[in-house]
GROMACS .gro file of C-alpha atoms in nm:
model
  362
    1UNK     CA    1   0.983  -1.861   1.648
    2UNK     CA    2   0.620  -1.970   1.692
    3UNK     CA    3   0.652  -2.225   1.413
    4UNK     CA    4   0.963  -2.370   1.577
    5UNK     CA    5   0.793  -2.396   1.917
    6UNK     CA    6   0.491  -2.564   1.762
    7UNK     CA    7   0.710  -2.823   1.594
    8UNK     CA    8   0.817  -2.933   1.943
    9UNK     CA    9   0.461  -2.929   2.081
   10UNK     CA   10   0.291  -3.101   1.789
   11UNK     CA   11   0.409  -3.459   1.862
   12UNK     CA   12   0.246  -3.442   2.207
   13UNK     CA   13  -0.080  -3.312   2.061
   14UNK     CA   14  -0.075  -3.568   1.780
   15UNK     CA   15  -0.029  -3.846   2.036
   16UNK     CA   16  -0.377  -3.762   2.161
   17UNK     CA   17  -0.705  -3.851   1.995
   18UNK     CA   18  -0.779  -3.560   1.756
   19UNK     CA   19  -1.091  -3.452   1.945
   20UNK     CA   20  -0.906  -3.465   2.278
   21UNK     CA   21  -0.623  -3.262   2.128
   22UNK     CA   22  -0.872  -3.004   2.008
   23UNK     CA   23  -1.027  -2.976   2.353
   24UNK     CA   24  -0.679  -2.937   2.504
   25UNK     CA   25  -0.606  -2.641   2.277
   26UNK     CA   26  -0.941  -2.481   2.362
   27UNK     CA   27  -0.871  -2.515   2.734
   28UNK     CA   28  -0.523  -2.369   2.687
   29UNK     CA   29  -0.672  -2.067   2.512
   30UNK     CA   30  -0.930  -2.030   2.790
   31UNK     CA   31  -0.643  -2.017   3.040
   32UNK     CA   32  -0.458  -1.756   2.832
   33UNK     CA   33  -0.185  -2.001   2.729
   34UNK     CA   34  -0.143  -1.877   2.374
   35UNK     CA   35   0.078  -1.638   2.176
   36UNK     CA   36  -0.028  -1.276   2.153
   37UNK     CA   37   0.015  -1.031   1.871
   38UNK     CA   38   0.253  -0.749   1.953
   39UNK     CA   39   0.165  -0.414   1.799
   40UNK     CA   40  -0.090  -0.344   1.530
   41UNK     CA   41  -0.142  -0.490   1.186
   42UNK     CA   42   0.016  -0.350   0.874
   43UNK     CA   43  -0.229  -0.086   0.744
   44UNK     CA   44  -0.229  -0.240   0.394
   45UNK     CA   45  -0.421  -0.535   0.540
   46UNK     CA   46  -0.714  -0.325   0.664
   47UNK     CA   47  -1.049  -0.346   0.487
   48UNK     CA   48  -1.406  -0.238   0.546
   49UNK     CA   49  -1.630  -0.529   0.448
   50UNK     CA   50  -2.010  -0.536   0.483
   51UNK     CA   51  -1.982  -0.232   0.707
   52UNK     CA   52  -1.726  -0.382   0.947
   53UNK     CA   53  -1.366  -0.265   0.985
   54UNK     CA   54  -1.133  -0.565   0.964
   55UNK     CA   55  -0.772  -0.497   1.077
   56UNK     CA   56  -0.660  -0.791   0.862
   57UNK     CA   57  -0.839  -1.053   0.650
   58UNK     CA   58  -0.751  -1.361   0.858
   59UNK     CA   59  -1.003  -1.548   1.074
   60UNK     CA   60  -1.049  -1.894   1.219
   61UNK     CA   61  -1.328  -2.096   1.058
   62UNK     CA   62  -1.639  -2.217   1.238
   63UNK     CA   63  -1.603  -2.554   1.404
   64UNK     CA   64  -1.299  -2.453   1.604
   65UNK     CA   65  -1.480  -2.254   1.874
   66UNK     CA   66  -1.821  -2.417   1.863
   67UNK     CA   67  -1.948  -2.273   2.192
   68UNK     CA   68  -1.800  -1.921   2.201
   69UNK     CA   69  -1.537  -2.016   2.457
   70UNK     CA   70  -1.226  -1.852   2.308
   71UNK     CA   71  -1.327  -1.575   2.066
   72UNK     CA   72  -1.114  -1.315   2.244
   73UNK     CA   73  -0.812  -1.546   2.253
   74UNK     CA   74  -0.843  -1.599   1.877
   75UNK     CA   75  -0.845  -1.221   1.828
   76UNK     CA   76  -0.550  -1.177   2.065
   77UNK     CA   77  -0.341  -1.419   1.857
   78UNK     CA   78  -0.364  -1.176   1.568
   79UNK     CA   79  -0.676  -1.275   1.376
   80UNK     CA   80  -0.877  -0.993   1.222
   81UNK     CA   81  -1.202  -1.162   1.321
   82UNK     CA   82  -1.338  -1.470   1.497
   83UNK     CA   83  -1.638  -1.688   1.418
   84UNK     CA   84  -1.807  -1.913   1.672
   85UNK     CA   85  -2.032  -2.210   1.608
   86UNK     CA   86  -2.193  -2.382   1.435
   87UNK     CA   87  -2.451  -2.335   1.711
   88UNK     CA   88  -2.801  -2.484   1.705
   89UNK     CA   89  -3.111  -2.383   1.906
   90UNK     CA   90  -3.090  -2.686   2.134
   91UNK     CA   91  -2.775  -2.853   2.260
   92UNK     CA   92  -2.691  -3.175   2.080
   93UNK     CA   93  -2.411  -3.432   2.117
   94UNK     CA   94  -2.335  -3.476   1.748
   95UNK     CA   95  -2.246  -3.807   1.587
   96UNK     CA   96  -2.083  -4.107   1.749
   97UNK     CA   97  -1.710  -4.103   1.831
   98UNK     CA   98  -1.449  -4.136   1.697
   99UNK     CA   99  -1.541  -3.860   1.453
  100UNK     CA  100  -1.220  -3.672   1.373
  101UNK     CA  101  -0.937  -3.838   1.183
  102UNK     CA  102  -0.593  -3.701   1.095
  103UNK     CA  103  -0.459  -3.773   0.749
  104UNK     CA  104  -0.103  -3.671   0.831
  105UNK     CA  105   0.043  -3.782   0.498
  106UNK     CA  106  -0.206  -3.554   0.321
  107UNK     CA  107  -0.204  -3.269   0.579
  108UNK     CA  108  -0.578  -3.311   0.608
  109UNK     CA  109  -0.858  -3.396   0.849
  110UNK     CA  110  -1.184  -3.586   0.808
  111UNK     CA  111  -1.460  -3.501   1.052
  112UNK     CA  112  -1.812  -3.633   1.101
  113UNK     CA  113  -1.892  -3.422   1.407
  114UNK     CA  114  -2.254  -3.336   1.323
  115UNK     CA  115  -2.298  -2.992   1.485
  116UNK     CA  116  -2.207  -3.101   1.838
  117UNK     CA  117  -2.257  -2.792   2.056
  118UNK     CA  118  -2.409  -2.662   2.376
  119UNK     CA  119  -2.697  -2.477   2.213
  120UNK     CA  120  -2.802  -2.114   2.183
  121UNK     CA  121  -2.839  -2.038   2.553
  122UNK     CA  122  -2.485  -2.139   2.652
  123UNK     CA  123  -2.321  -1.952   2.365
  124UNK     CA  124  -2.537  -1.644   2.424
  125UNK     CA  125  -2.428  -1.624   2.788
  126UNK     CA  126  -2.061  -1.621   2.687
  127UNK     CA  127  -2.110  -1.367   2.409
  128UNK     CA  128  -2.307  -1.137   2.636
  129UNK     CA  129  -2.020  -1.149   2.886
  130UNK     CA  130  -1.777  -1.014   2.621
  131UNK     CA  131  -2.023  -0.776   2.455
  132UNK     CA  132  -1.832  -0.459   2.546
  133UNK     CA  133  -1.495  -0.592   2.429
  134UNK     CA  134  -1.353  -0.488   2.090
  135UNK     CA  135  -1.318  -0.714   1.791
  136UNK     CA  136  -1.534  -0.868   1.520
  137UNK     CA  137  -1.703  -1.191   1.633
  138UNK     CA  138  -1.940  -1.364   1.395
  139UNK     CA  139  -2.195  -1.632   1.485
  140UNK     CA  140  -2.233  -1.936   1.262
  141UNK     CA  141  -2.589  -2.072   1.293
  142UNK     CA  142  -2.732  -2.411   1.207
  143UNK     CA  143  -3.033  -2.637   1.252
  144UNK     CA  144  -3.081  -2.923   1.495
  145UNK     CA  145  -3.050  -3.268   1.344
  146UNK     CA  146  -3.405  -3.363   1.448
  147UNK     CA  147  -3.562  -3.026   1.367
  148UNK     CA  148  -3.901  -3.031   1.193
  149UNK     CA  149  -3.853  -2.668   1.084
  150UNK     CA  150  -3.496  -2.607   0.979
  151UNK     CA  151  -3.557  -2.260   0.831
  152UNK     CA  152  -3.716  -2.172   1.164
  153UNK     CA  153  -3.402  -2.283   1.349
  154UNK     CA  154  -3.193  -2.042   1.142
  155UNK     CA  155  -3.440  -1.758   1.197
  156UNK     CA  156  -3.425  -1.828   1.569
  157UNK     CA  157  -3.047  -1.797   1.555
  158UNK     CA  158  -3.076  -1.449   1.405
  159UNK     CA  159  -3.322  -1.349   1.676
  160UNK     CA  160  -3.117  -1.497   1.961
  161UNK     CA  161  -2.778  -1.346   1.877
  162UNK     CA  162  -2.867  -1.019   1.703
  163UNK     CA  163  -2.748  -0.806   1.996
  164UNK     CA  164  -2.409  -0.979   2.030
  165UNK     CA  165  -2.306  -1.099   1.681
  166UNK     CA  166  -2.096  -0.880   1.454
  167UNK     CA  167  -2.233  -1.082   1.162
  168UNK     CA  168  -2.406  -1.414   1.095
  169UNK     CA  169  -2.304  -1.710   0.883
  170UNK     CA  170  -2.591  -1.933   0.770
  171UNK     CA  171  -2.434  -2.278   0.749
  172UNK     CA  172  -2.618  -2.498   0.500
  173UNK     CA  173  -2.307  -2.677   0.380
  174UNK     CA  174  -2.209  -2.935   0.642
  175UNK     CA  175  -2.210  -3.293   0.505
  176UNK     CA  176  -2.257  -3.439   0.854
  177UNK     CA  177  -2.621  -3.345   0.921
  178UNK     CA  178  -2.848  -3.556   0.696
  179UNK     CA  179  -3.035  -3.347   0.441
  180UNK     CA  180  -2.876  -3.017   0.541
  181UNK     CA  181  -2.713  -2.959   0.202
  182UNK     CA  182  -3.058  -2.994   0.042
  183UNK     CA  183  -3.118  -2.639   0.166
  184UNK     CA  184  -2.879  -2.523  -0.108
  185UNK     CA  185  -3.134  -2.617  -0.377
  186UNK     CA  186  -3.280  -2.293  -0.519
  187UNK     CA  187  -3.641  -2.349  -0.398
  188UNK     CA  188  -3.532  -2.451  -0.048
  189UNK     CA  189  -3.281  -2.167  -0.043
  190UNK     CA  190  -3.560  -1.919  -0.123
  191UNK     CA  191  -3.765  -2.036   0.174
  192UNK     CA  192  -3.468  -2.038   0.409
  193UNK     CA  193  -3.341  -1.693   0.316
  194UNK     CA  194  -3.690  -1.545   0.322
  195UNK     CA  195  -3.726  -1.659   0.684
  196UNK     CA  196  -3.377  -1.541   0.780
  197UNK     CA  197  -3.416  -1.199   0.618
  198UNK     CA  198  -3.764  -1.157   0.768
  199UNK     CA  199  -3.615  -1.221   1.112
  200UNK     CA  200  -3.350  -0.957   1.056
  201UNK     CA  201  -3.604  -0.706   0.922
  202UNK     CA  202  -3.822  -0.763   1.227
  203UNK     CA  203  -3.528  -0.702   1.462
  204UNK     CA  204  -3.431  -0.381   1.283
  205UNK     CA  205  -3.793  -0.258   1.292
  206UNK     CA  206  -3.784  -0.302   1.668
  207UNK     CA  207  -3.473  -0.088   1.701
  208UNK     CA  208  -3.211  -0.362   1.678
  209UNK     CA  209  -2.894  -0.357   1.472
  210UNK     CA  210  -2.885  -0.476   1.111
  211UNK     CA  211  -2.626  -0.753   1.116
  212UNK     CA  212  -2.462  -0.873   0.793
  213UNK     CA  213  -2.570  -1.220   0.678
  214UNK     CA  214  -2.326  -1.453   0.502
  215UNK     CA  215  -2.427  -1.787   0.350
  216UNK     CA  216  -2.179  -2.075   0.363
  217UNK     CA  217  -2.192  -2.319   0.074
  218UNK     CA  218  -2.035  -2.657  -0.003
  219UNK     CA  219  -1.748  -2.727  -0.246
  220UNK     CA  220  -1.942  -3.018  -0.395
  221UNK     CA  221  -2.214  -2.814  -0.566
  222UNK     CA  222  -2.267  -2.934  -0.924
  223UNK     CA  223  -2.123  -2.699  -1.183
  224UNK     CA  224  -2.465  -2.633  -1.340
  225UNK     CA  225  -2.608  -2.533  -0.999
  226UNK     CA  226  -2.356  -2.259  -0.917
  227UNK     CA  227  -2.524  -1.984  -1.119
  228UNK     CA  228  -2.882  -2.062  -1.001
  229UNK     CA  229  -2.767  -2.069  -0.639
  230UNK     CA  230  -2.578  -1.742  -0.677
  231UNK     CA  231  -2.883  -1.587  -0.842
  232UNK     CA  232  -3.093  -1.672  -0.536
  233UNK     CA  233  -2.828  -1.530  -0.303
  234UNK     CA  234  -2.823  -1.207  -0.505
  235UNK     CA  235  -3.204  -1.183  -0.509
  236UNK     CA  236  -3.213  -1.211  -0.131
  237UNK     CA  237  -2.932  -0.954  -0.099
  238UNK     CA  238  -2.701  -1.159   0.120
  239UNK     CA  239  -2.404  -0.961   0.247
  240UNK     CA  240  -2.143  -1.225   0.176
  241UNK     CA  241  -2.077  -1.586   0.072
  242UNK     CA  242  -1.838  -1.826   0.245
  243UNK     CA  243  -1.674  -2.074   0.008
  244UNK     CA  244  -1.648  -2.344   0.124
  245UNK     CA  245  -1.716  -2.614   0.380
  246UNK     CA  246  -1.557  -2.959   0.378
  247UNK     CA  247  -1.583  -3.196   0.081
  248UNK     CA  248  -1.701  -3.554   0.040
  249UNK     CA  249  -1.452  -3.603  -0.245
  250UNK     CA  250  -1.147  -3.821  -0.180
  251UNK     CA  251  -0.938  -3.756  -0.490
  252UNK     CA  252  -0.562  -3.801  -0.466
  253UNK     CA  253  -0.539  -3.901  -0.100
  254UNK     CA  254  -0.261  -4.130   0.020
  255UNK     CA  255  -0.322  -4.166   0.393
  256UNK     CA  256  -0.474  -4.490   0.526
  257UNK     CA  257  -0.743  -4.286   0.705
  258UNK     CA  258  -0.882  -4.163   0.372
  259UNK     CA  259  -1.166  -4.417   0.379
  260UNK     CA  260  -1.325  -4.264   0.689
  261UNK     CA  261  -1.667  -4.104   0.641
  262UNK     CA  262  -1.724  -3.732   0.687
  263UNK     CA  263  -1.605  -3.402   0.545
  264UNK     CA  264  -1.248  -3.363   0.425
  265UNK     CA  265  -1.055  -3.044   0.504
  266UNK     CA  266  -0.697  -2.931   0.467
  267UNK     CA  267  -0.451  -2.922   0.179
  268UNK     CA  268  -0.639  -3.166  -0.051
  269UNK     CA  269  -0.941  -2.933  -0.041
  270UNK     CA  270  -0.746  -2.632  -0.166
  271UNK     CA  271  -0.787  -2.683  -0.540
  272UNK     CA  272  -1.157  -2.774  -0.536
  273UNK     CA  273  -1.254  -2.496  -0.293
  274UNK     CA  274  -1.050  -2.234  -0.478
  275UNK     CA  275  -1.201  -2.324  -0.815
  276UNK     CA  276  -1.546  -2.304  -0.655
  277UNK     CA  277  -1.454  -1.969  -0.500
  278UNK     CA  278  -1.350  -1.830  -0.838
  279UNK     CA  279  -1.666  -1.958  -1.006
  280UNK     CA  280  -1.881  -1.792  -0.739
  281UNK     CA  281  -1.682  -1.471  -0.785
  282UNK     CA  282  -1.752  -1.486  -1.158
  283UNK     CA  283  -2.119  -1.576  -1.110
  284UNK     CA  284  -2.173  -1.280  -0.875
  285UNK     CA  285  -1.969  -1.038  -1.087
  286UNK     CA  286  -1.738  -0.979  -0.793
  287UNK     CA  287  -2.009  -0.769  -0.628
  288UNK     CA  288  -2.052  -0.978  -0.312
  289UNK     CA  289  -1.764  -1.019  -0.062
  290UNK     CA  290  -1.646  -1.378  -0.041
  291UNK     CA  291  -1.479  -1.559   0.247
  292UNK     CA  292  -1.224  -1.807   0.114
  293UNK     CA  293  -1.189  -2.129   0.314
  294UNK     CA  294  -1.015  -2.458   0.244
  295UNK     CA  295  -0.653  -2.569   0.242
  296UNK     CA  296  -0.489  -2.242   0.346
  297UNK     CA  297  -0.171  -2.356   0.517
  298UNK     CA  298   0.089  -2.102   0.399
  299UNK     CA  299   0.122  -1.751   0.265
  300UNK     CA  300   0.112  -1.849  -0.101
  301UNK     CA  301  -0.216  -2.039  -0.054
  302UNK     CA  302  -0.368  -1.736   0.119
  303UNK     CA  303  -0.257  -1.512  -0.166
  304UNK     CA  304  -0.404  -1.749  -0.425
  305UNK     CA  305  -0.740  -1.748  -0.245
  306UNK     CA  306  -0.751  -1.369  -0.262
  307UNK     CA  307  -0.647  -1.368  -0.627
  308UNK     CA  308  -0.928  -1.619  -0.694
  309UNK     CA  309  -1.183  -1.379  -0.545
  310UNK     CA  310  -1.171  -1.387  -0.164
  311UNK     CA  311  -1.200  -1.070   0.041
  312UNK     CA  312  -1.155  -1.247   0.375
  313UNK     CA  313  -0.993  -1.580   0.466
  314UNK     CA  314  -1.054  -1.843   0.731
  315UNK     CA  315  -0.812  -2.106   0.862
  316UNK     CA  316  -0.862  -2.428   1.055
  317UNK     CA  317  -0.683  -2.745   0.944
  318UNK     CA  318  -0.377  -2.543   0.843
  319UNK     CA  319  -0.343  -2.437   1.207
  320UNK     CA  320  -0.352  -2.802   1.318
  321UNK     CA  321  -0.046  -2.880   1.108
  322UNK     CA  322   0.141  -2.547   1.110
  323UNK     CA  323   0.042  -2.402   1.447
  324UNK     CA  324  -0.051  -2.046   1.546
  325UNK     CA  325   0.255  -1.899   1.376
  326UNK     CA  326   0.066  -1.949   1.050
  327UNK     CA  327  -0.143  -1.639   1.126
  328UNK     CA  328   0.151  -1.397   1.133
  329UNK     CA  329   0.323  -1.581   0.847
  330UNK     CA  330   0.024  -1.523   0.619
  331UNK     CA  331  -0.020  -1.160   0.718
  332UNK     CA  332   0.347  -1.082   0.656
  333UNK     CA  333   0.340  -1.256   0.319
  334UNK     CA  334   0.028  -1.071   0.206
  335UNK     CA  335   0.163  -0.733   0.315
  336UNK     CA  336   0.492  -0.792   0.134
  337UNK     CA  337   0.311  -0.897  -0.183
  338UNK     CA  338   0.081  -0.594  -0.176
  339UNK     CA  339   0.379  -0.360  -0.156
  340UNK     CA  340   0.586  -0.556  -0.409
  341UNK     CA  341   0.308  -0.508  -0.664
  342UNK     CA  342   0.281  -0.138  -0.587
  343UNK     CA  343  -0.064  -0.143  -0.427
  344UNK     CA  344  -0.183   0.038  -0.116
  345UNK     CA  345  -0.419  -0.226   0.021
  346UNK     CA  346  -0.481  -0.601   0.004
  347UNK     CA  347  -0.818  -0.551  -0.164
  348UNK     CA  348  -0.637  -0.464  -0.487
  349UNK     CA  349  -0.536  -0.831  -0.521
  350UNK     CA  350  -0.893  -0.958  -0.505
  351UNK     CA  351  -1.008  -1.155  -0.809
  352UNK     CA  352  -0.704  -1.076  -1.021
  353UNK     CA  353  -0.678  -1.444  -1.124
  354UNK     CA  354  -1.042  -1.547  -1.083
  355UNK     CA  355  -1.088  -1.613  -1.453
  356UNK     CA  356  -0.793  -1.851  -1.463
  357UNK     CA  357  -0.905  -2.040  -1.153
  358UNK     CA  358  -1.268  -2.061  -1.267
  359UNK     CA  359  -1.162  -2.222  -1.595
  360UNK     CA  360  -0.986  -2.514  -1.425
  361UNK     CA  361  -1.161  -2.852  -1.402
  362UNK     CA  362  -1.265  -2.972  -1.058
   0.00000   0.00000   0.00000
């Protein structure tokens, strides 16, 4: 039903500039104009991950709700968790418009947004207002474009949101902030994570809560760098790894918009991001929970991400093309597959095909 309704609504949204269409959907959610999940999730979808109880593994990726405007609406639609951001210490406008492009023929998007957001203070006010409400809401933190101390910006994010975030995602993977991906280099990663973990330790020593810390990496990491990066993440005892952000690759695209600059998301990212996911799963021995992101636009794609090593999943571009019905479609498909294979929970599917995926060429 939801998918059918969205097919009627999509032409009107696609007639708008992509960024205007996005803002229209955010405003609709703020007004409560969105579908709501009826009942509770199938118990086979429940998991406890880094100390948090997820009713199902589906979330919406960072970039959708940059300023913490609609976290509760996302949860009400049936997601098991929401993630706001990327949010930076100071508000910043991002890159010049136009900066989002639809590749309809490829079911993809290219964005060059550049961490446009209202800053820590605005997001904190909204998160404090919903603090007593149920649901897992993570905060994706970043650094200002003109920052002279990027590790310090991330540490400040931990300090600012520690009382209201269910978990943190340290975003060092966006291609749209110059030099940001350099923080993935092992030496830079050591400095960054040392500062982030020190901030968390300081908060805990003062009586605050110990929030899980996830690191989000890019799909364009060189093959020889995967193991060294994972080694640094293990040394610093991160709680999870998100794989992955958008890609700069343009392989196999057919849409005329494919030449636009920025990060590519959607169906063309699925293969690259899933291979990267499986390689990270192998490099970490499956001991660190992974969030699978990139090209999930149907139930089979969601299942393949979990088989490649994901514990949790995040959607974004798939929702642009399939609509909110995609959330329930994926959950139903996963629950059916768990039972068909004779398992009692979705976690039993995790990493069952990681070796096969990791062996594929990018």
